[in-house]
Amino acid sequence: MVDTGQVSTSAAPLPPAGRFSARKRPFDVVPLSELRGPAAGVITLPRHVKWSGKAASYDLTDSIARRTAYKHLLEEGLPDDLRQFVNAKLLASDLRYLVIRPEIRAAWRRAVLASRR
């Protein structure tokens, strides 16, 4: 077997919440029941979440802007950021469209599935 350097996200299931890391920067996952973010309006992400570039405000009714904000939040956000800014229903519907690392997508997919049980 040849080691390709890729991380398998299907080998062992991760719990639906907690702090995870796989060869790259750690990320957090919280239960969807704790995600109380708004479904509409404009959110401004904290500097520790959106630390480069100019735009830190995102209109949640614009699907591209919302998905960009969620990308930053899932990759850089702390648990309190996720709870404050991410809406569980919007995340569940947007997850497949987010351009995020595979291990982050897999962990959040498990959280979405766990919320449906």
Short mmCIF file of N, CA, C and O in Angstrom, two decimals:
data_model
loop_
_atom_site.label_atom_id
_atom_site.label_comp_id
_atom_site.label_asym_id
_atom_site.label_seq_id
_atom_site.Cartn_x
_atom_site.Cartn_y
_atom_site.Cartn_z
N MET A 1 0.84 -1.17 0.00
CA MET A 1 0.00 0.00 0.00
C MET A 1 0.89 1.25 0.00
O MET A 1 1.83 1.36 0.76
N VAL A 2 0.57 2.21 -0.85
CA VAL A 2 1.35 3.43 -0.99
C VAL A 2 0.70 4.53 -0.17
O VAL A 2 -0.50 4.76 -0.25
N ASP A 3 1.50 5.23 0.62
CA ASP A 3 1.00 6.34 1.41
C ASP A 3 0.95 7.57 0.52
O ASP A 3 1.96 8.06 0.05
N THR A 4 -0.26 8.08 0.28
CA THR A 4 -0.44 9.25 -0.57
C THR A 4 -0.36 10.55 0.21
O THR A 4 -0.44 11.62 -0.37
N GLY A 5 -0.28 10.45 1.53
CA GLY A 5 -0.22 11.65 2.36
C GLY A 5 -1.60 12.23 2.64
O GLY A 5 -1.72 13.25 3.29
N GLN A 6 -2.66 11.60 2.15
CA GLN A 6 -4.00 12.10 2.38
C GLN A 6 -4.54 11.53 3.69
O GLN A 6 -4.22 10.42 4.08
N VAL A 7 -5.40 12.31 4.32
CA VAL A 7 -6.01 11.90 5.57
C VAL A 7 -7.34 11.24 5.26
O VAL A 7 -8.16 11.79 4.55
N SER A 8 -7.55 10.05 5.78
CA SER A 8 -8.82 9.36 5.59
C SER A 8 -9.83 9.90 6.58
O SER A 8 -9.58 9.93 7.77
N THR A 9 -10.98 10.33 6.07
CA THR A 9 -12.02 10.84 6.96
C THR A 9 -13.10 9.79 7.20
O THR A 9 -14.04 10.03 7.91
N SER A 10 -12.96 8.62 6.58
CA SER A 10 -13.99 7.61 6.74
C SER A 10 -13.57 6.44 7.61
O SER A 10 -14.37 5.58 7.91
N ALA A 11 -12.32 6.40 8.03
CA ALA A 11 -11.81 5.25 8.78
C ALA A 11 -12.51 5.07 10.12
O ALA A 11 -13.12 4.05 10.36
N ALA A 12 -12.44 6.03 10.98
CA ALA A 12 -13.05 5.92 12.30
C ALA A 12 -13.95 7.13 12.51
O ALA A 12 -13.53 8.25 12.30
N PRO A 13 -15.19 6.89 12.92
CA PRO A 13 -16.09 8.04 13.11
C PRO A 13 -15.63 8.92 14.26
O PRO A 13 -15.17 8.42 15.28
N LEU A 14 -15.74 10.22 14.06
CA LEU A 14 -15.42 11.18 15.11
C LEU A 14 -16.70 11.50 15.86
O LEU A 14 -17.79 11.42 15.31
N PRO A 15 -16.59 11.88 17.11
CA PRO A 15 -17.80 12.32 17.82
C PRO A 15 -18.33 13.59 17.14
O PRO A 15 -17.57 14.30 16.48
N PRO A 16 -19.61 13.89 17.28
CA PRO A 16 -20.19 15.02 16.57
C PRO A 16 -19.76 16.39 17.09
O PRO A 16 -20.09 17.37 16.48
N ALA A 17 -19.06 16.46 18.21
CA ALA A 17 -18.65 17.75 18.74
C ALA A 17 -17.27 17.63 19.36
O ALA A 17 -16.88 16.57 19.82
N GLY A 18 -16.52 18.73 19.32
CA GLY A 18 -15.21 18.73 19.94
C GLY A 18 -14.19 19.46 19.10
O GLY A 18 -14.52 20.12 18.13
N ARG A 19 -12.93 19.31 19.46
CA ARG A 19 -11.83 19.95 18.74
C ARG A 19 -11.09 18.87 17.99
O ARG A 19 -10.73 17.85 18.54
N PHE A 20 -10.89 19.10 16.69
CA PHE A 20 -10.28 18.11 15.83
C PHE A 20 -9.07 18.69 15.11
O PHE A 20 -8.99 19.90 14.90
N SER A 21 -8.18 17.82 14.72
CA SER A 21 -7.01 18.24 13.96
C SER A 21 -6.56 17.08 13.09
O SER A 21 -6.62 15.92 13.50
N ALA A 22 -6.15 17.39 11.89
CA ALA A 22 -5.61 16.38 11.00
C ALA A 22 -4.56 17.05 10.12
O ALA A 22 -4.88 17.69 9.14
N ARG A 23 -3.32 16.96 10.53
CA ARG A 23 -2.17 17.50 9.79
C ARG A 23 -2.21 19.00 9.55
O ARG A 23 -1.26 19.57 9.08
N LYS A 24 -3.30 19.65 9.77
CA LYS A 24 -3.41 21.09 9.55
C LYS A 24 -3.96 21.73 10.81
O LYS A 24 -4.11 21.09 11.83
N ARG A 25 -4.30 22.98 10.70
CA ARG A 25 -4.81 23.75 11.83
C ARG A 25 -6.03 23.09 12.45
O ARG A 25 -6.92 22.62 11.76
N PRO A 26 -6.11 23.04 13.78
CA PRO A 26 -7.27 22.45 14.46
C PRO A 26 -8.54 23.24 14.13
O PRO A 26 -8.50 24.41 13.80
N PHE A 27 -9.67 22.57 14.26
CA PHE A 27 -10.96 23.22 14.05
C PHE A 27 -11.94 22.67 15.07
O PHE A 27 -11.73 21.60 15.65
N ASP A 28 -13.02 23.42 15.30
CA ASP A 28 -14.01 23.04 16.29
C ASP A 28 -15.32 22.65 15.62
O ASP A 28 -15.67 23.17 14.56
N VAL A 29 -16.04 21.74 16.28
CA VAL A 29 -17.38 21.34 15.87
C VAL A 29 -18.24 21.37 17.12
O VAL A 29 -17.82 20.87 18.16
N VAL A 30 -19.41 21.97 17.02
CA VAL A 30 -20.36 21.98 18.14
C VAL A 30 -21.66 21.34 17.64
O VAL A 30 -21.92 21.31 16.45
N PRO A 31 -22.48 20.82 18.55
CA PRO A 31 -23.76 20.24 18.14
C PRO A 31 -24.62 21.28 17.42
O PRO A 31 -24.64 22.46 17.79
N LEU A 32 -25.34 20.85 16.41
CA LEU A 32 -26.19 21.78 15.67
C LEU A 32 -27.24 22.43 16.56
O LEU A 32 -27.65 23.56 16.29
N SER A 33 -27.66 21.76 17.60
CA SER A 33 -28.65 22.34 18.51
C SER A 33 -28.14 23.60 19.20
O SER A 33 -28.93 24.39 19.71
N GLU A 34 -26.82 23.80 19.22
CA GLU A 34 -26.23 24.98 19.85
C GLU A 34 -26.01 26.13 18.87
O GLU A 34 -25.65 27.24 19.29
N LEU A 35 -26.19 25.89 17.58
CA LEU A 35 -25.96 26.93 16.56
C LEU A 35 -27.19 27.83 16.50
O LEU A 35 -28.24 27.43 16.02
N ARG A 36 -27.05 29.04 16.99
CA ARG A 36 -28.18 29.98 17.09
C ARG A 36 -27.99 31.22 16.22
O ARG A 36 -28.57 32.27 16.47
N GLY A 37 -27.18 31.11 15.18
CA GLY A 37 -26.90 32.26 14.33
C GLY A 37 -28.12 32.71 13.56
O GLY A 37 -29.08 31.96 13.37
N PRO A 38 -28.10 33.95 13.10
CA PRO A 38 -29.24 34.50 12.37
C PRO A 38 -29.41 33.83 11.01
O PRO A 38 -28.46 33.32 10.42
N ALA A 39 -30.64 33.86 10.50
CA ALA A 39 -30.94 33.31 9.17
C ALA A 39 -30.94 34.40 8.11
O ALA A 39 -30.94 34.11 6.91
N ALA A 40 -30.95 35.65 8.53
CA ALA A 40 -30.95 36.78 7.59
C ALA A 40 -30.22 37.94 8.23
O ALA A 40 -29.93 37.92 9.43
N GLY A 41 -29.94 38.95 7.41
CA GLY A 41 -29.24 40.12 7.91
C GLY A 41 -27.76 40.07 7.56
O GLY A 41 -27.31 39.21 6.81
N VAL A 42 -27.02 41.00 8.11
CA VAL A 42 -25.59 41.11 7.85
C VAL A 42 -24.84 40.75 9.13
O VAL A 42 -25.19 41.24 10.21
N ILE A 43 -23.84 39.90 8.99
CA ILE A 43 -22.98 39.58 10.14
C ILE A 43 -21.58 40.12 9.86
O ILE A 43 -21.14 40.16 8.70
N THR A 44 -20.91 40.54 10.90
CA THR A 44 -19.52 40.99 10.81
C THR A 44 -18.69 40.05 11.65
O THR A 44 -18.89 39.95 12.86
N LEU A 45 -17.78 39.35 11.00
CA LEU A 45 -16.97 38.36 11.68
C LEU A 45 -15.84 39.02 12.47
O LEU A 45 -15.27 40.02 12.03
N PRO A 46 -15.51 38.44 13.62
CA PRO A 46 -14.40 38.97 14.41
C PRO A 46 -13.07 38.82 13.67
O PRO A 46 -12.93 37.96 12.79
N ARG A 47 -12.11 39.61 14.05
CA ARG A 47 -10.80 39.62 13.39
C ARG A 47 -10.08 38.27 13.48
O ARG A 47 -9.35 37.89 12.57
N HIS A 48 -10.26 37.53 14.56
CA HIS A 48 -9.58 36.24 14.67
C HIS A 48 -10.20 35.19 13.74
O HIS A 48 -9.59 34.15 13.50
N VAL A 49 -11.38 35.47 13.19
CA VAL A 49 -12.01 34.55 12.23
C VAL A 49 -11.67 34.99 10.80
O VAL A 49 -11.23 34.19 9.99
N LYS A 50 -11.90 36.24 10.50
CA LYS A 50 -11.60 36.78 9.17
C LYS A 50 -10.44 37.74 9.34
O LYS A 50 -10.61 38.93 9.54
N TRP A 51 -9.22 37.20 9.29
CA TRP A 51 -8.04 37.98 9.64
C TRP A 51 -7.29 38.55 8.45
O TRP A 51 -6.38 39.33 8.61
N SER A 52 -7.64 38.18 7.22
CA SER A 52 -6.94 38.76 6.07
C SER A 52 -7.95 39.37 5.10
O SER A 52 -9.12 39.00 5.09
N GLY A 53 -7.49 40.28 4.30
CA GLY A 53 -8.37 40.93 3.34
C GLY A 53 -9.24 41.99 3.99
O GLY A 53 -9.10 42.30 5.16
N LYS A 54 -10.14 42.55 3.19
CA LYS A 54 -10.94 43.67 3.67
C LYS A 54 -12.31 43.27 4.19
O LYS A 54 -12.70 43.67 5.26
N ALA A 55 -13.06 42.50 3.42
CA ALA A 55 -14.46 42.23 3.78
C ALA A 55 -14.56 41.31 4.99
O ALA A 55 -14.01 40.23 5.02
N ALA A 56 -15.25 41.78 6.00
CA ALA A 56 -15.52 40.95 7.18
C ALA A 56 -17.02 40.92 7.46
O ALA A 56 -17.45 40.28 8.39
N SER A 57 -17.81 41.64 6.64
CA SER A 57 -19.27 41.67 6.78
C SER A 57 -19.90 40.90 5.63
O SER A 57 -19.47 41.03 4.48
N TYR A 58 -20.92 40.12 5.96
CA TYR A 58 -21.53 39.22 4.98
C TYR A 58 -23.05 39.28 5.10
O TYR A 58 -23.59 39.14 6.20
N ASP A 59 -23.72 39.43 3.96
CA ASP A 59 -25.18 39.43 3.90
C ASP A 59 -25.64 37.97 3.82
O ASP A 59 -25.36 37.28 2.83
N LEU A 60 -26.34 37.51 4.82
CA LEU A 60 -26.74 36.11 4.89
C LEU A 60 -27.80 35.72 3.86
O LEU A 60 -28.00 34.54 3.60
N THR A 61 -28.50 36.71 3.29
CA THR A 61 -29.48 36.39 2.26
C THR A 61 -28.83 36.13 0.91
O THR A 61 -29.46 35.59 0.02
N ASP A 62 -27.57 36.51 0.76
CA ASP A 62 -26.79 36.23 -0.45
C ASP A 62 -26.06 34.91 -0.23
O ASP A 62 -25.16 34.82 0.61
N SER A 63 -26.44 33.87 -0.97
CA SER A 63 -25.89 32.53 -0.71
C SER A 63 -24.37 32.48 -0.86
O SER A 63 -23.71 31.78 -0.09
N ILE A 64 -23.81 33.21 -1.79
CA ILE A 64 -22.36 33.19 -1.96
C ILE A 64 -21.67 33.86 -0.77
O ILE A 64 -20.70 33.35 -0.23
N ALA A 65 -22.20 35.00 -0.34
CA ALA A 65 -21.63 35.69 0.82
C ALA A 65 -21.77 34.83 2.08
O ALA A 65 -20.82 34.71 2.86
N ARG A 66 -22.93 34.22 2.27
CA ARG A 66 -23.15 33.38 3.45
C ARG A 66 -22.19 32.19 3.45
O ARG A 66 -21.57 31.88 4.46
N ARG A 67 -22.02 31.55 2.31
CA ARG A 67 -21.12 30.39 2.23
C ARG A 67 -19.68 30.80 2.46
O ARG A 67 -18.90 30.05 3.05
N THR A 68 -19.32 31.99 2.04
CA THR A 68 -17.96 32.50 2.30
C THR A 68 -17.78 32.72 3.81
O THR A 68 -16.76 32.34 4.38
N ALA A 69 -18.77 33.33 4.44
CA ALA A 69 -18.70 33.56 5.89
C ALA A 69 -18.62 32.23 6.62
O ALA A 69 -17.80 32.06 7.54
N TYR A 70 -19.44 31.25 6.23
CA TYR A 70 -19.43 29.95 6.89
C TYR A 70 -18.11 29.23 6.68
O TYR A 70 -17.62 28.56 7.58
N LYS A 71 -17.51 29.39 5.52
CA LYS A 71 -16.18 28.80 5.28
C LYS A 71 -15.19 29.34 6.31
O LYS A 71 -14.48 28.56 6.96
N HIS A 72 -15.15 30.66 6.48
CA HIS A 72 -14.24 31.26 7.46
C HIS A 72 -14.57 30.79 8.88
O HIS A 72 -13.67 30.48 9.66
N LEU A 73 -15.84 30.72 9.20
CA LEU A 73 -16.25 30.32 10.54
C LEU A 73 -15.88 28.87 10.83
O LEU A 73 -15.35 28.56 11.90
N LEU A 74 -16.13 27.96 9.89
CA LEU A 74 -15.84 26.55 10.13
C LEU A 74 -14.33 26.30 10.18
O LEU A 74 -13.88 25.41 10.90
N GLU A 75 -13.56 27.08 9.45
CA GLU A 75 -12.11 26.88 9.43
C GLU A 75 -11.40 27.60 10.57
O GLU A 75 -10.39 27.11 11.09
N GLU A 76 -11.88 28.76 10.97
CA GLU A 76 -11.15 29.59 11.93
C GLU A 76 -11.91 29.90 13.21
O GLU A 76 -11.33 30.38 14.18
N GLY A 77 -13.21 29.66 13.22
CA GLY A 77 -14.03 30.07 14.35
C GLY A 77 -13.85 29.21 15.59
O GLY A 77 -13.60 28.01 15.51
N LEU A 78 -14.00 29.85 16.73
CA LEU A 78 -14.02 29.17 18.02
C LEU A 78 -15.45 28.74 18.31
O LEU A 78 -16.39 29.22 17.66
N PRO A 79 -15.66 27.85 19.26
CA PRO A 79 -17.02 27.39 19.54
C PRO A 79 -18.03 28.53 19.74
O PRO A 79 -19.15 28.45 19.24
N ASP A 80 -17.66 29.57 20.48
CA ASP A 80 -18.60 30.68 20.69
C ASP A 80 -18.92 31.42 19.39
O ASP A 80 -20.04 31.89 19.21
N ASP A 81 -17.94 31.53 18.48
CA ASP A 81 -18.20 32.15 17.17
C ASP A 81 -19.20 31.32 16.39
O ASP A 81 -20.12 31.86 15.77
N LEU A 82 -19.02 30.01 16.40
CA LEU A 82 -19.93 29.12 15.68
C LEU A 82 -21.34 29.26 16.24
O LEU A 82 -22.31 29.38 15.46
N ARG A 83 -21.47 29.26 17.54
CA ARG A 83 -22.80 29.37 18.17
C ARG A 83 -23.47 30.70 17.84
O ARG A 83 -24.68 30.76 17.64
N GLN A 84 -22.69 31.77 17.78
CA GLN A 84 -23.24 33.11 17.56
C GLN A 84 -23.60 33.39 16.11
O GLN A 84 -24.61 34.03 15.84
N PHE A 85 -22.79 32.91 15.16
CA PHE A 85 -22.94 33.33 13.77
C PHE A 85 -23.52 32.28 12.82
O PHE A 85 -24.01 32.64 11.76
N VAL A 86 -23.43 31.01 13.15
CA VAL A 86 -23.87 29.96 12.23
C VAL A 86 -25.30 29.54 12.56
O VAL A 86 -25.62 29.24 13.70
N ASN A 87 -26.13 29.50 11.53
CA ASN A 87 -27.50 29.04 11.66
C ASN A 87 -27.53 27.56 11.26
O ASN A 87 -27.07 27.19 10.17
N ALA A 88 -28.07 26.71 12.13
CA ALA A 88 -28.04 25.26 11.91
C ALA A 88 -28.73 24.85 10.61
O ALA A 88 -28.19 24.03 9.86
N LYS A 89 -29.89 25.41 10.33
CA LYS A 89 -30.62 25.02 9.11
C LYS A 89 -29.87 25.45 7.86
O LYS A 89 -29.78 24.70 6.88
N LEU A 90 -29.33 26.66 7.88
CA LEU A 90 -28.57 27.14 6.72
C LEU A 90 -27.30 26.33 6.52
O LEU A 90 -26.95 25.98 5.39
N LEU A 91 -26.62 26.00 7.61
CA LEU A 91 -25.41 25.20 7.49
C LEU A 91 -25.73 23.83 6.90
O LEU A 91 -25.03 23.36 6.00
N ALA A 92 -26.79 23.20 7.39
CA ALA A 92 -27.15 21.87 6.88
C ALA A 92 -27.44 21.91 5.38
O ALA A 92 -27.04 21.00 4.65
N SER A 93 -28.07 22.97 4.91
CA SER A 93 -28.36 23.06 3.47
C SER A 93 -27.17 23.52 2.64
O SER A 93 -27.06 23.17 1.47
N ASP A 94 -26.25 24.27 3.26
CA ASP A 94 -25.09 24.80 2.52
C ASP A 94 -23.85 23.91 2.58
O ASP A 94 -22.93 24.11 1.78
N LEU A 95 -23.80 22.97 3.48
CA LEU A 95 -22.56 22.24 3.75
C LEU A 95 -21.94 21.64 2.49
O LEU A 95 -20.74 21.73 2.28
N ARG A 96 -22.74 21.07 1.63
CA ARG A 96 -22.18 20.42 0.43
C ARG A 96 -21.58 21.41 -0.56
O ARG A 96 -20.81 21.03 -1.44
N TYR A 97 -21.92 22.68 -0.43
CA TYR A 97 -21.40 23.71 -1.34
C TYR A 97 -20.18 24.46 -0.81
O TYR A 97 -19.57 25.22 -1.55
N LEU A 98 -19.87 24.26 0.46
CA LEU A 98 -18.75 25.01 1.06
C LEU A 98 -17.41 24.48 0.57
O LEU A 98 -17.20 23.27 0.50
N VAL A 99 -16.52 25.39 0.26
CA VAL A 99 -15.17 25.03 -0.16
C VAL A 99 -14.30 25.01 1.10
O VAL A 99 -13.74 26.02 1.51
N ILE A 100 -14.27 23.83 1.74
CA ILE A 100 -13.55 23.65 2.99
C ILE A 100 -12.75 22.35 2.92
O ILE A 100 -12.98 21.51 2.06
N ARG A 101 -11.82 22.20 3.85
CA ARG A 101 -11.01 20.99 3.89
C ARG A 101 -11.89 19.76 4.09
O ARG A 101 -12.89 19.83 4.82
N PRO A 102 -11.54 18.64 3.48
CA PRO A 102 -12.36 17.43 3.59
C PRO A 102 -12.61 16.97 5.02
O PRO A 102 -13.70 16.52 5.35
N GLU A 103 -11.62 17.11 5.90
CA GLU A 103 -11.82 16.65 7.27
C GLU A 103 -12.80 17.54 8.03
O GLU A 103 -13.53 17.07 8.91
N ILE A 104 -12.86 18.82 7.68
CA ILE A 104 -13.84 19.72 8.29
C ILE A 104 -15.23 19.36 7.79
O ILE A 104 -16.18 19.25 8.58
N ARG A 105 -15.37 19.15 6.48
CA ARG A 105 -16.66 18.76 5.91
C ARG A 105 -17.16 17.46 6.54
O ARG A 105 -18.32 17.33 6.92
N ALA A 106 -16.28 16.48 6.66
CA ALA A 106 -16.68 15.17 7.21
C ALA A 106 -17.14 15.30 8.66
O ALA A 106 -18.14 14.70 9.06
N ALA A 107 -16.43 16.08 9.45
CA ALA A 107 -16.80 16.24 10.86
C ALA A 107 -18.15 16.94 10.99
O ALA A 107 -19.00 16.53 11.78
N TRP A 108 -18.38 17.97 10.19
CA TRP A 108 -19.66 18.68 10.24
C TRP A 108 -20.78 17.84 9.65
O TRP A 108 -21.92 17.91 10.10
N ARG A 109 -20.48 17.03 8.64
CA ARG A 109 -21.50 16.13 8.09
C ARG A 109 -21.98 15.17 9.18
O ARG A 109 -23.17 14.91 9.32
N ARG A 110 -21.04 14.66 9.97
CA ARG A 110 -21.41 13.78 11.08
C ARG A 110 -22.27 14.52 12.11
O ARG A 110 -23.21 13.97 12.67
N ALA A 111 -21.95 15.79 12.36
CA ALA A 111 -22.75 16.58 13.29
C ALA A 111 -24.17 16.79 12.76
O ALA A 111 -25.15 16.71 13.51
N VAL A 112 -24.29 17.04 11.46
CA VAL A 112 -25.62 17.20 10.84
C VAL A 112 -26.41 15.90 10.96
O VAL A 112 -27.56 15.89 11.35
N LEU A 113 -25.76 14.78 10.65
CA LEU A 113 -26.45 13.49 10.76
C LEU A 113 -26.85 13.18 12.19
O LEU A 113 -27.94 12.66 12.44
N ALA A 114 -25.99 13.50 13.14
CA ALA A 114 -26.29 13.27 14.55
C ALA A 114 -27.50 14.10 15.00
O ALA A 114 -28.28 13.65 15.84
N SER A 115 -27.66 15.29 14.42
CA SER A 115 -28.78 16.16 14.81
C SER A 115 -30.11 15.63 14.31
O SER A 115 -31.17 16.02 14.81
N ARG A 116 -30.09 14.77 13.32
CA ARG A 116 -31.33 14.22 12.73
C ARG A 116 -31.80 12.96 13.44
O ARG A 116 -32.85 12.45 13.13
N ARG A 117 -31.03 12.47 14.38
CA ARG A 117 -31.40 11.23 15.10
C ARG A 117 -32.37 11.52 16.20
O ARG A 117 -32.50 12.48 16.78
#
